[in-house]
PDB file of C-alpha atoms and ligand atoms in Angstrom:
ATOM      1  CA  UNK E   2      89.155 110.145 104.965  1.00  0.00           C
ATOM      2  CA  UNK E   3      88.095 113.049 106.359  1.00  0.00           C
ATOM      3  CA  UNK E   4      88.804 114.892 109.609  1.00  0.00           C
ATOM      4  CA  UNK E   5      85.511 116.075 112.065  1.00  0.00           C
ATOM      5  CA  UNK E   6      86.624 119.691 112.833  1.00  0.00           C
ATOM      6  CA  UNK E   7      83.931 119.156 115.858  1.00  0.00           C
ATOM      7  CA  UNK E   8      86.182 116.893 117.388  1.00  0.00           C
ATOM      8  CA  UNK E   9      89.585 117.481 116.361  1.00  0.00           C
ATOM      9  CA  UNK E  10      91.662 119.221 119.125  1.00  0.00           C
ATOM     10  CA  UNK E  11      94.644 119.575 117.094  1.00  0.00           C
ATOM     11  CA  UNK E  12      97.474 117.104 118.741  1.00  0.00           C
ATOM     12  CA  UNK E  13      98.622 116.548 115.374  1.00  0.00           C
ATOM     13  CA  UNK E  14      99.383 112.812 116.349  1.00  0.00           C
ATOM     14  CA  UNK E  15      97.743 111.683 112.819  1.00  0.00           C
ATOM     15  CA  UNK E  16      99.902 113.962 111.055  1.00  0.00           C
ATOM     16  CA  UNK E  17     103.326 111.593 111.006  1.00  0.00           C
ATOM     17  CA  UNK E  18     100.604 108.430 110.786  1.00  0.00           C
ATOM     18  CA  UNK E  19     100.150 109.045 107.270  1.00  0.00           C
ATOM     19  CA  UNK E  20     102.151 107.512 104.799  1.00  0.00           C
ATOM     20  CA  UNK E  21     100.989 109.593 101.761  1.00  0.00           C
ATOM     21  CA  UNK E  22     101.662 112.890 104.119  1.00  0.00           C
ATOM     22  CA  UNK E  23      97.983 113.815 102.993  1.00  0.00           C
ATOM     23  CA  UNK E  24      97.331 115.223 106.819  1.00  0.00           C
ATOM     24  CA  UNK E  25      98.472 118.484 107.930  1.00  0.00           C
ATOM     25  CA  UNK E  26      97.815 121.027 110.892  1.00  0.00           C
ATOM     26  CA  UNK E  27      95.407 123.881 109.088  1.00  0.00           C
ATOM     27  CA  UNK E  28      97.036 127.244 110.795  1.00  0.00           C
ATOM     28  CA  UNK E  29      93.449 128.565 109.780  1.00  0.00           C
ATOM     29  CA  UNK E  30      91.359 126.859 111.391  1.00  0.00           C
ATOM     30  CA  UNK E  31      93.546 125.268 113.940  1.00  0.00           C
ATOM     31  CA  UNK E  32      92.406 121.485 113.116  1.00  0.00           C
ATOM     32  CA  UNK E  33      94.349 118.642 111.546  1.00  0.00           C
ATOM     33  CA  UNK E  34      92.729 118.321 107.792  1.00  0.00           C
ATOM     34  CA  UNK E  35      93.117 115.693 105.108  1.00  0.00           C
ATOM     35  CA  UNK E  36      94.315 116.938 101.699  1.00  0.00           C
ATOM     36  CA  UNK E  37      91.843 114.965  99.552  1.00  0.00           C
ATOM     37  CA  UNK E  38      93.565 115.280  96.138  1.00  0.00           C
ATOM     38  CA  UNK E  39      96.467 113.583  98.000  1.00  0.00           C
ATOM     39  CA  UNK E  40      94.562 110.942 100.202  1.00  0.00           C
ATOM     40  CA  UNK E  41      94.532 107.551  98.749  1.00  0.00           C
ATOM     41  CA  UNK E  42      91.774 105.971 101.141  1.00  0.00           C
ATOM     42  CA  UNK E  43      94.631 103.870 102.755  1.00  0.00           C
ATOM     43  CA  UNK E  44      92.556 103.869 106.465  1.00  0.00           C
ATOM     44  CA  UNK E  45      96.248 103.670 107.656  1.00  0.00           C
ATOM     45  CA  UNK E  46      95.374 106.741 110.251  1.00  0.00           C
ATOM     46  CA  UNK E  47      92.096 105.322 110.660  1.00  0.00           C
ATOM     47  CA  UNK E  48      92.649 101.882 111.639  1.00  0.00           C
ATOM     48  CA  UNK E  49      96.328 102.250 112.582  1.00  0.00           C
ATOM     49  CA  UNK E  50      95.626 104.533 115.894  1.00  0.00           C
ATOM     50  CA  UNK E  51      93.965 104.301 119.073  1.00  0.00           C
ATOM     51  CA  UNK E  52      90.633 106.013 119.681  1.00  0.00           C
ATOM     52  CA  UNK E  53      89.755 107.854 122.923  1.00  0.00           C
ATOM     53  CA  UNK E  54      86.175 109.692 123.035  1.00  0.00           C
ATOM     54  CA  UNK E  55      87.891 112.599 125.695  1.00  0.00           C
ATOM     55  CA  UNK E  56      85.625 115.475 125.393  1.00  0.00           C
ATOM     56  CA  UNK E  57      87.316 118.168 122.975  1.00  0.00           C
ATOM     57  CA  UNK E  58      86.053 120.929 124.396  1.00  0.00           C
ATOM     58  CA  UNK E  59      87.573 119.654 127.804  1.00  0.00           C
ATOM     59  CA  UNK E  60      91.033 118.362 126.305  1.00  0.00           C
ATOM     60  CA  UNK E  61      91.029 121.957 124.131  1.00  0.00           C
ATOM     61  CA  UNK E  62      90.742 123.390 127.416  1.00  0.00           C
ATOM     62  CA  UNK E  63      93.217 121.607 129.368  1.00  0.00           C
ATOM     63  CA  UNK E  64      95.637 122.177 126.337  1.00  0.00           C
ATOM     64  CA  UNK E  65      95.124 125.816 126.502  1.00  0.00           C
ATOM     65  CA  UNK E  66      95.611 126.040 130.272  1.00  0.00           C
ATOM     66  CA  UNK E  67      98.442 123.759 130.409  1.00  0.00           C
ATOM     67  CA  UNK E  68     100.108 126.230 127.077  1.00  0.00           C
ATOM     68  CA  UNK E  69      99.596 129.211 129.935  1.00  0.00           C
ATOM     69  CA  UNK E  70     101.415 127.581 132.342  1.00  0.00           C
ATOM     70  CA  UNK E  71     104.361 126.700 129.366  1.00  0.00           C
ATOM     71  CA  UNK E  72     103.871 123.135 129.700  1.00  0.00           C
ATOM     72  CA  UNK E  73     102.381 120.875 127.282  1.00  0.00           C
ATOM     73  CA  UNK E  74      99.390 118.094 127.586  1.00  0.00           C
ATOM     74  CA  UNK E  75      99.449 115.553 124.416  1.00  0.00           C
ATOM     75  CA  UNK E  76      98.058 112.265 124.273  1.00  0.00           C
ATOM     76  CA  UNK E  77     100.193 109.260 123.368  1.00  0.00           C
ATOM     77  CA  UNK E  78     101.774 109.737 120.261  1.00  0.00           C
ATOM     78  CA  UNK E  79      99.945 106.820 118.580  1.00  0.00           C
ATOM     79  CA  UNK E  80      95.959 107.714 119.730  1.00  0.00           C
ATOM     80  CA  UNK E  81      93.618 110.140 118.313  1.00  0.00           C
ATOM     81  CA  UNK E  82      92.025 111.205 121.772  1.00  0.00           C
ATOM     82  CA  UNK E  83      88.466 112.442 120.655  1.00  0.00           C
ATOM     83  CA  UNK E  84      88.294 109.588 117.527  1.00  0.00           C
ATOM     84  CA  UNK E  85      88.186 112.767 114.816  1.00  0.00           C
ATOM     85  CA  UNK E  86      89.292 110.381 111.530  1.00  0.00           C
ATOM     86  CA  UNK E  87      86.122 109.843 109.975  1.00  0.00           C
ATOM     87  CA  UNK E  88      85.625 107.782 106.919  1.00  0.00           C
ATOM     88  CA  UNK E  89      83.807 109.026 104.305  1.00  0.00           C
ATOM     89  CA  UNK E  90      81.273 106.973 102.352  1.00  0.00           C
ATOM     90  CA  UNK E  91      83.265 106.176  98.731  1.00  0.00           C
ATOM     91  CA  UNK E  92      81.528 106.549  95.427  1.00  0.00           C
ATOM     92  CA  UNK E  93      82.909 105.712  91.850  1.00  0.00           C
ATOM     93  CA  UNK E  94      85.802 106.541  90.866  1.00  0.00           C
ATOM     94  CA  UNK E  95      87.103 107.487  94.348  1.00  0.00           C
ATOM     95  CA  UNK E  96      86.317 104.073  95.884  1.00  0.00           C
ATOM     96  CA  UNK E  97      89.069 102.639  93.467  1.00  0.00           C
ATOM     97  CA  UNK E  98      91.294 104.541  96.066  1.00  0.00           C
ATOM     98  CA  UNK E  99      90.872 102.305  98.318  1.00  0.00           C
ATOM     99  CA  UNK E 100      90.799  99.013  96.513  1.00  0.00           C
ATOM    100  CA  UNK E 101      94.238  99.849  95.510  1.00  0.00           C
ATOM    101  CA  UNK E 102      95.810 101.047  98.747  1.00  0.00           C
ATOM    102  CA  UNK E 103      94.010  99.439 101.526  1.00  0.00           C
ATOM    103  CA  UNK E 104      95.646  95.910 102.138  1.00  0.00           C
ATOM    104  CA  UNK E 105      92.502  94.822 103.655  1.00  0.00           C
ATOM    105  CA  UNK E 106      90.589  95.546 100.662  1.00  0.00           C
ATOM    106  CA  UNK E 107      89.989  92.717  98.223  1.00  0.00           C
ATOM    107  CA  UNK E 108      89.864  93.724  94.617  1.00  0.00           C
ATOM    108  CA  UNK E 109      86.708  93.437  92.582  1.00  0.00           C
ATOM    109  CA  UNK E 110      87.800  92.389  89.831  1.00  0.00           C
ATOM    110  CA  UNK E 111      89.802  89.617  91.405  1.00  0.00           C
ATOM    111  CA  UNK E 112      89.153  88.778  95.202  1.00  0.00           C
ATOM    112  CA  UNK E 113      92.326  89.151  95.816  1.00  0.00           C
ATOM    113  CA  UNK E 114      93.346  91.091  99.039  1.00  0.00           C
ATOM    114  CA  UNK E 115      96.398  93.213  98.897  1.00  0.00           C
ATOM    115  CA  UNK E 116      97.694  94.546  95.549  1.00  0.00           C
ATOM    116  CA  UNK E 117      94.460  92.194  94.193  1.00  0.00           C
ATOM    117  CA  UNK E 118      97.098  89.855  92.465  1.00  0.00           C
ATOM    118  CA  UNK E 119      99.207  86.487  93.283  1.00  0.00           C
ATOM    119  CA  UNK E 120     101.508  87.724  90.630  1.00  0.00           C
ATOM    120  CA  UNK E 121     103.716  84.871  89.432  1.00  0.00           C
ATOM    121  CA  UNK E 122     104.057  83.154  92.864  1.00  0.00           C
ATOM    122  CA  UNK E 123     101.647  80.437  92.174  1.00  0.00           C
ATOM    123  CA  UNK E 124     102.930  80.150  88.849  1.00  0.00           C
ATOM    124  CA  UNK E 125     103.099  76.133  89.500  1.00  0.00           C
ATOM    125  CA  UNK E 126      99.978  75.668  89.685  1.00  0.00           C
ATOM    126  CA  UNK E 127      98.110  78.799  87.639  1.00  0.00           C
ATOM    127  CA  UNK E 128     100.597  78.155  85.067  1.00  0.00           C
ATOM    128  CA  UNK E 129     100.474  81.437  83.605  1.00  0.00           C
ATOM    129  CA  UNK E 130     103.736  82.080  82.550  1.00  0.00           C
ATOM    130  CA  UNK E 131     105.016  79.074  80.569  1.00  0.00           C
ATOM    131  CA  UNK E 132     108.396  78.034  79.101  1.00  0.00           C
ATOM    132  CA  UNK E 133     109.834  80.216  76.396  1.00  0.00           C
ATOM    133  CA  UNK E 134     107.789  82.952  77.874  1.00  0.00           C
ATOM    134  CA  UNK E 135     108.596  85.640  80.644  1.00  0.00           C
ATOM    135  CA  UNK E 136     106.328  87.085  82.526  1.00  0.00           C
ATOM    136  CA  UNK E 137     106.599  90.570  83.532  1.00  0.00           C
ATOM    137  CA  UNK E 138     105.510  92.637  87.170  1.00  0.00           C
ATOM    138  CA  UNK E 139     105.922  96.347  86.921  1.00  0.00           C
ATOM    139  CA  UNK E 140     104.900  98.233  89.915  1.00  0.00           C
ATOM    140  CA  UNK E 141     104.065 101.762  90.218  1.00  0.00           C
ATOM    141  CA  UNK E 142     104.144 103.737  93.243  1.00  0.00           C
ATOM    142  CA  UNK E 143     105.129 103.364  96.644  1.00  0.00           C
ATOM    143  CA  UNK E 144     104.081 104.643 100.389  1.00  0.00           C
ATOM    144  CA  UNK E 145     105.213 108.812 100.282  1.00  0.00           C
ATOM    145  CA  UNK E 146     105.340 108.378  96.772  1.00  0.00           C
ATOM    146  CA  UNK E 147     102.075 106.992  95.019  1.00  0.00           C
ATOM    147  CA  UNK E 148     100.802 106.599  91.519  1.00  0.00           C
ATOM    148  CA  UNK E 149      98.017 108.385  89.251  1.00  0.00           C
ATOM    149  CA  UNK E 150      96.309 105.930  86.692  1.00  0.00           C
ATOM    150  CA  UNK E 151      97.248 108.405  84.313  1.00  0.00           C
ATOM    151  CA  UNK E 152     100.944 107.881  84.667  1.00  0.00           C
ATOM    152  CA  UNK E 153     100.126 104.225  84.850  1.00  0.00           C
ATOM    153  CA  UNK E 154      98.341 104.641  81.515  1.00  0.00           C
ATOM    154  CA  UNK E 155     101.448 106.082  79.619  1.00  0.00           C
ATOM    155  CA  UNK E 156     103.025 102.611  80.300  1.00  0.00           C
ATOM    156  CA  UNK E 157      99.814 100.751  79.352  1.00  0.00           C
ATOM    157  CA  UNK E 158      99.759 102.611  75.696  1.00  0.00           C
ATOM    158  CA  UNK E 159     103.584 102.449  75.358  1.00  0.00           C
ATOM    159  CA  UNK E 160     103.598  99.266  75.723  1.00  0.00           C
ATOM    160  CA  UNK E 161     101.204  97.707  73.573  1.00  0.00           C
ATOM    161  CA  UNK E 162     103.195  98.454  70.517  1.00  0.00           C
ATOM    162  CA  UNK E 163     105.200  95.300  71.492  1.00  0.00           C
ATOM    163  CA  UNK E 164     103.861  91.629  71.539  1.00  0.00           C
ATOM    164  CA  UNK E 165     102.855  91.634  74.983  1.00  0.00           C
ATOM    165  CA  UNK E 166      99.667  90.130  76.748  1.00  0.00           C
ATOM    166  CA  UNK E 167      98.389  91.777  79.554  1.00  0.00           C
ATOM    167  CA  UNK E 168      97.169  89.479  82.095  1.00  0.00           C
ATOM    168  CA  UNK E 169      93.521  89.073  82.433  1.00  0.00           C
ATOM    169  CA  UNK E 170      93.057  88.460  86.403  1.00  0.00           C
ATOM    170  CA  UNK E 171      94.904  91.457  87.181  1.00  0.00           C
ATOM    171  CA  UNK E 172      93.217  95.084  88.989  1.00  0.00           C
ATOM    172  CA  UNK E 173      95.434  97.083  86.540  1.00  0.00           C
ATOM    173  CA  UNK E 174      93.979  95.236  83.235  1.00  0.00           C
ATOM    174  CA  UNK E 175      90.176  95.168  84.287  1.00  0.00           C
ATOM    175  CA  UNK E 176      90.128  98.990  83.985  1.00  0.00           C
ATOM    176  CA  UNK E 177      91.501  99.217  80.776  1.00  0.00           C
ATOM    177  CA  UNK E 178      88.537  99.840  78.053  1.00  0.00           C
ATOM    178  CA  UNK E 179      90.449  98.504  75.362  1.00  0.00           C
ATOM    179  CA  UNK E 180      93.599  96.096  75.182  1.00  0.00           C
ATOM    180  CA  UNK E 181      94.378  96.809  71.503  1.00  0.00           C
ATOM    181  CA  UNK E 182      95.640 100.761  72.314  1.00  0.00           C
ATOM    182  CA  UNK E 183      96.298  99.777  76.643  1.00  0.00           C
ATOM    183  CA  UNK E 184      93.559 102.586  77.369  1.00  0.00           C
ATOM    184  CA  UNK E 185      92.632 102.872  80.859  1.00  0.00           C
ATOM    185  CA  UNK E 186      89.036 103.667  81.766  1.00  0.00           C
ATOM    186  CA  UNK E 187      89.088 107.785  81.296  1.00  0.00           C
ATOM    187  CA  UNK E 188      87.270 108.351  85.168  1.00  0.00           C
ATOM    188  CA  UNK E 189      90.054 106.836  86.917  1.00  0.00           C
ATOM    189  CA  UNK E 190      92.886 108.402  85.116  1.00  0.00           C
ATOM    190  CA  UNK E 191      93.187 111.542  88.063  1.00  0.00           C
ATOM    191  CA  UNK E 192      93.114 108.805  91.287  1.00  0.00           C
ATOM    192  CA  UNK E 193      95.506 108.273  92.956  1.00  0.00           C
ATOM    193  CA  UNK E 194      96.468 105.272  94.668  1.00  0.00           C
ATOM    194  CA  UNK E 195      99.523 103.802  96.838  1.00  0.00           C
ATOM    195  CA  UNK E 196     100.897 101.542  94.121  1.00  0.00           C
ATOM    196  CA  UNK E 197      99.408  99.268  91.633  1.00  0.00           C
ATOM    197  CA  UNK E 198     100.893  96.342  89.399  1.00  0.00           C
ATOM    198  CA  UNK E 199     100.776  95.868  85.959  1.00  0.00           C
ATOM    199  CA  UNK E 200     101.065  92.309  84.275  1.00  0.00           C
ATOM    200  CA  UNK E 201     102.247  90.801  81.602  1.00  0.00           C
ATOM    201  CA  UNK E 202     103.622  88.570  79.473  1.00  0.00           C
ATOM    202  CA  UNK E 203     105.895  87.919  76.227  1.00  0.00           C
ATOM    203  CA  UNK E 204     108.431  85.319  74.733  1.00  0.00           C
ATOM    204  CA  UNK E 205     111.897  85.749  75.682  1.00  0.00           C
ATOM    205  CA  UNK E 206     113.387  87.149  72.405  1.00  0.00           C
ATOM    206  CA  UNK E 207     111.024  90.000  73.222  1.00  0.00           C
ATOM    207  CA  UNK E 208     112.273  90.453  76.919  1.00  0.00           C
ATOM    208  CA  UNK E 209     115.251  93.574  76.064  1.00  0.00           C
ATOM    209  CA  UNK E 210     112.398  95.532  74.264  1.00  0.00           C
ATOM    210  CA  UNK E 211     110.105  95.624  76.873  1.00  0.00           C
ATOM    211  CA  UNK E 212     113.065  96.111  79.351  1.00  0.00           C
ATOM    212  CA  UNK E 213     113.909  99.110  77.218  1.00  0.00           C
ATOM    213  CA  UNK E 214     110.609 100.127  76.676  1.00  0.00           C
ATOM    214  CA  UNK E 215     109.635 100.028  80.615  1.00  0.00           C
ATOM    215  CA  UNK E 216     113.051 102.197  81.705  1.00  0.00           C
ATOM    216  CA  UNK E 217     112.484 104.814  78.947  1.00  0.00           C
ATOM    217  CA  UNK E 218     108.760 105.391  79.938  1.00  0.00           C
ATOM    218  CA  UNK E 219     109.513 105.036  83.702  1.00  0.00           C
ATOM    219  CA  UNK E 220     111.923 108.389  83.457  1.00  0.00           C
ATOM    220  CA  UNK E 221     108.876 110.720  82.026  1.00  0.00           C
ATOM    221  CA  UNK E 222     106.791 109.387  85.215  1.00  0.00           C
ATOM    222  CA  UNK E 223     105.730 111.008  88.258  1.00  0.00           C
ATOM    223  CA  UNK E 224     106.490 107.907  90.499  1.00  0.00           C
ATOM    224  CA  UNK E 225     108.734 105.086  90.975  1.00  0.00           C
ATOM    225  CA  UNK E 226     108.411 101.996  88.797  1.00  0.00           C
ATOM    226  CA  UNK E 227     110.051  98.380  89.683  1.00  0.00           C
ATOM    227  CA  UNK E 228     110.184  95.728  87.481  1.00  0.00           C
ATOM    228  CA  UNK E 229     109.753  91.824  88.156  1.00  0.00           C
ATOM    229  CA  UNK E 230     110.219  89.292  85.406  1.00  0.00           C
ATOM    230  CA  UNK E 231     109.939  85.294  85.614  1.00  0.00           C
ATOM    231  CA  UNK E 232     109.493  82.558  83.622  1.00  0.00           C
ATOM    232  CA  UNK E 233     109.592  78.763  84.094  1.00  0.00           C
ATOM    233  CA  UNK E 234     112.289  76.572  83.958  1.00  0.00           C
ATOM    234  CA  UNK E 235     112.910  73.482  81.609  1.00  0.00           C
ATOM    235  CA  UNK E 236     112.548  70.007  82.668  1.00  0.00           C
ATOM    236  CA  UNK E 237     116.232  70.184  82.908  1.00  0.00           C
ATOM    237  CA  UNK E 238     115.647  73.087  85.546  1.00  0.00           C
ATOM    238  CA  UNK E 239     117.638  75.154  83.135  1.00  0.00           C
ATOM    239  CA  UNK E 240     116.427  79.342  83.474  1.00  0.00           C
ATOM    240  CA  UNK E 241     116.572  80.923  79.965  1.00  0.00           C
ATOM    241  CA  UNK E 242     115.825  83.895  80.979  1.00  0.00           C
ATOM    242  CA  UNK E 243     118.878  84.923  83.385  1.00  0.00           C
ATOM    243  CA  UNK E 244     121.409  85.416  80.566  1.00  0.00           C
ATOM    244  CA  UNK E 245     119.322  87.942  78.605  1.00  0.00           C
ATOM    245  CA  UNK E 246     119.142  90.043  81.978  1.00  0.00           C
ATOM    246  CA  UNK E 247     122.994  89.648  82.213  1.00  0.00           C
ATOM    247  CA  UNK E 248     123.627  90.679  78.434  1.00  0.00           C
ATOM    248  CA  UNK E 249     121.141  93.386  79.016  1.00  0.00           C
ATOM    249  CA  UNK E 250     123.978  94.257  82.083  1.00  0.00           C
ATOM    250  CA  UNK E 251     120.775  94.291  84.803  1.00  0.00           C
ATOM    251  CA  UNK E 252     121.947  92.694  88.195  1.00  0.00           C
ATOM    252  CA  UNK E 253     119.445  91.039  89.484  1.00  0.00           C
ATOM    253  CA  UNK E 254     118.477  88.492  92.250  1.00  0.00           C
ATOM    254  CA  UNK E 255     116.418  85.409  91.941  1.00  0.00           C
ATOM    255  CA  UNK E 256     113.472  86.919  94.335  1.00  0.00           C
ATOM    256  CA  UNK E 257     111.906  83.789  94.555  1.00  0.00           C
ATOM    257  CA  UNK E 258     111.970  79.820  92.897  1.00  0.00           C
ATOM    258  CA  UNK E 259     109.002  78.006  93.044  1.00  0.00           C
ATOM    259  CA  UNK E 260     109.629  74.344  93.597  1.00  0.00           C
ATOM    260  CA  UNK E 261     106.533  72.911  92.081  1.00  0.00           C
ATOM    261  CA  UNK E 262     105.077  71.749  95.486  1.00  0.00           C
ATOM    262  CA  UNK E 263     101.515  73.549  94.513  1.00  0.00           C
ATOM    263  CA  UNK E 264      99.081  70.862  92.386  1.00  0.00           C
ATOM    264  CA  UNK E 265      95.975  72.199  90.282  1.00  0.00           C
ATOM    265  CA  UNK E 266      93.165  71.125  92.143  1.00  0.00           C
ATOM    266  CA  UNK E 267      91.567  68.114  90.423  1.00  0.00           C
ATOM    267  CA  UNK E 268      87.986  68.522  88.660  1.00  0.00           C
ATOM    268  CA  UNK E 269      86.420  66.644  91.754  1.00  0.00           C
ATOM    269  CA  UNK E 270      87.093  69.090  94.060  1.00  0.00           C
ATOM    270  CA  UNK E 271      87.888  72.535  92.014  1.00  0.00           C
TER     271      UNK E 271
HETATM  272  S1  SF4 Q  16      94.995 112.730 116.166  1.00  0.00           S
HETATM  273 FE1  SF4 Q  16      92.807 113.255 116.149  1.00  0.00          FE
HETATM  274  S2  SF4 Q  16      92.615 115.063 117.488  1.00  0.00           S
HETATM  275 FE2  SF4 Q  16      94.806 114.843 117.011  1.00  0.00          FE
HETATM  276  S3  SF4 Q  16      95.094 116.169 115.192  1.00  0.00           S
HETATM  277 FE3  SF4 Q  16      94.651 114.109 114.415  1.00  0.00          FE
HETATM  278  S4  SF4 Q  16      92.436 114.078 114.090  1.00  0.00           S
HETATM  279 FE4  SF4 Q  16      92.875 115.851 115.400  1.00  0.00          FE
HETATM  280  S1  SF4 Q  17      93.420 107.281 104.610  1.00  0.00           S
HETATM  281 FE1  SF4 Q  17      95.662 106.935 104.302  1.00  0.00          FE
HETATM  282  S2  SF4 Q  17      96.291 108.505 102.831  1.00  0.00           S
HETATM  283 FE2  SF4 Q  17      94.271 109.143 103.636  1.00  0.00          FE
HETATM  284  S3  SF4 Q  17      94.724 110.497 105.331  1.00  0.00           S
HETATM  285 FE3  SF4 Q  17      94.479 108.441 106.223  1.00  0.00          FE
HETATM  286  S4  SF4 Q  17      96.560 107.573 106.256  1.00  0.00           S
HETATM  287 FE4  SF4 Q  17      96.599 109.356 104.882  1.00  0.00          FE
END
């Protein structure tokens, strides 16, 4: 995103819009400017405001008069009144940005809008994590706070030293080059996106090592990382998962319980 110093008249409305606090007031040149290093491609500020197409050298006018006379002319607090947020045209790697932190993005790799995964919530029917296994969300990142691939990355390699399987339809895990050592592709590792979630799975004698594996990493990172796990009950509806969180002394909350409503579609129609 980039700001048109043509038509910017320096409200600074955009400036509290952003949740990555990538837009700032440039004392030099008197214009609101995007710091690009910082942006994630969100379109928050672009989408998220109203546009008026005032004349800026007419409202930088009236604003200077009107600063004479000690009082103040601003727009409402929630339009850009000369529509100066321009998008910018996204190449490789930056346009990964975007996939990751625009909620009206769908991913590549999976078509999925949002975060570009279902996670485990259609577990009954994807079956993807299966019983005697737990399946594991970790989440990097959040709005004001972000994540760099590279961070994300130190996970990815830390991890793989464990028996865990990464899960295939997943943003995180189609731009790793190689499973065996959780390498991400080396182009992306400087981007920096609002959050993005890793997935995977192991069995549930393996669940405190990758608990204590994901904490110690998660202290060396520059971000905040939240961790998810599930697995599938027994025909018995029995969870064998909850007391190895409790002798692990996590509190936790049952986020969410799939009731098995969801049916695989049959060949006919799939
Ligand atoms: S809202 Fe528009 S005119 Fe006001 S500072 Fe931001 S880009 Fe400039
Ligand atoms: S695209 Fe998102 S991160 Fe970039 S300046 Fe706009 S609101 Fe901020």
């Amino acid at each position: 995103m980039e700001v048109d110093p043509k038509k910017c008249v320096a409200c600074a409305n955009c400036v509290p819009v952003c949740p990555m606090g990538a837009i700032y007031i440039d004392p030099a040149v008197n214009r609101a400017t995007v710091n690009l290093d910082e942006c994630v491609e969100c379109f928050t500020c672009h989408r998220g405001m109203s546009k008026e197409h005032l004349n800026p050298t007419l409202v930088r006018a009236v604003r200077r008069v009107a600063k004479f006379f000690r009082f103040r002319f601003e727009p409402e607090p929630d339009v850009c009144p000369t529509d100066a947020l321009t998008p910018q045209e996204l190449a490789w790697p930056r346009v990964v940005r975007r996939a990751f932190s625009d909620p009206l993005v769908p991913h590549e790799s999976t078509g999925i809008h949002g975060r570009g995964t279902e996670e485990v919530k259609t577990n009954d029917v994807t079956g993807r994590v299966k019983e005697g296994e737990a399946g594991f969300t970790i989440e990097f990142g959040r709005p004001g706070v972000g994540v760099r691939f590279r961070d994300v990355q130190k996970m990815t390699t830390a991890l793989v030293a464990l028996p865990v399987e990464f899960e295939d339809k997943n943003p995180v895990s189609s731009l790793m080059t190689d499973r065996a050592t959780g390498a991400l592709r080396a182009d992306v590792l400087d981007e920096k996106v609002m959050s993005a979630i890793l997935e995977l799975k192991t069995r549930l004698e393996h669940v405190p090592a990758v608990l204590a594996r994901v904490e110690a990493v998660a202290q060396g990172l520059r971000t905040i990382v939240s961790i998810g796990v599930s697995t599938r009950c027994d025909a018995a509806g029995d969870d064998r998962l909850a007391p190895v969180l409790a002798r692990e002394g996590y509190v936790f909350f049952r986020g969410k319980t799939n009731l098995g409503l969801g049916r695989r579609p049959t060949p006919a129609n799939a």
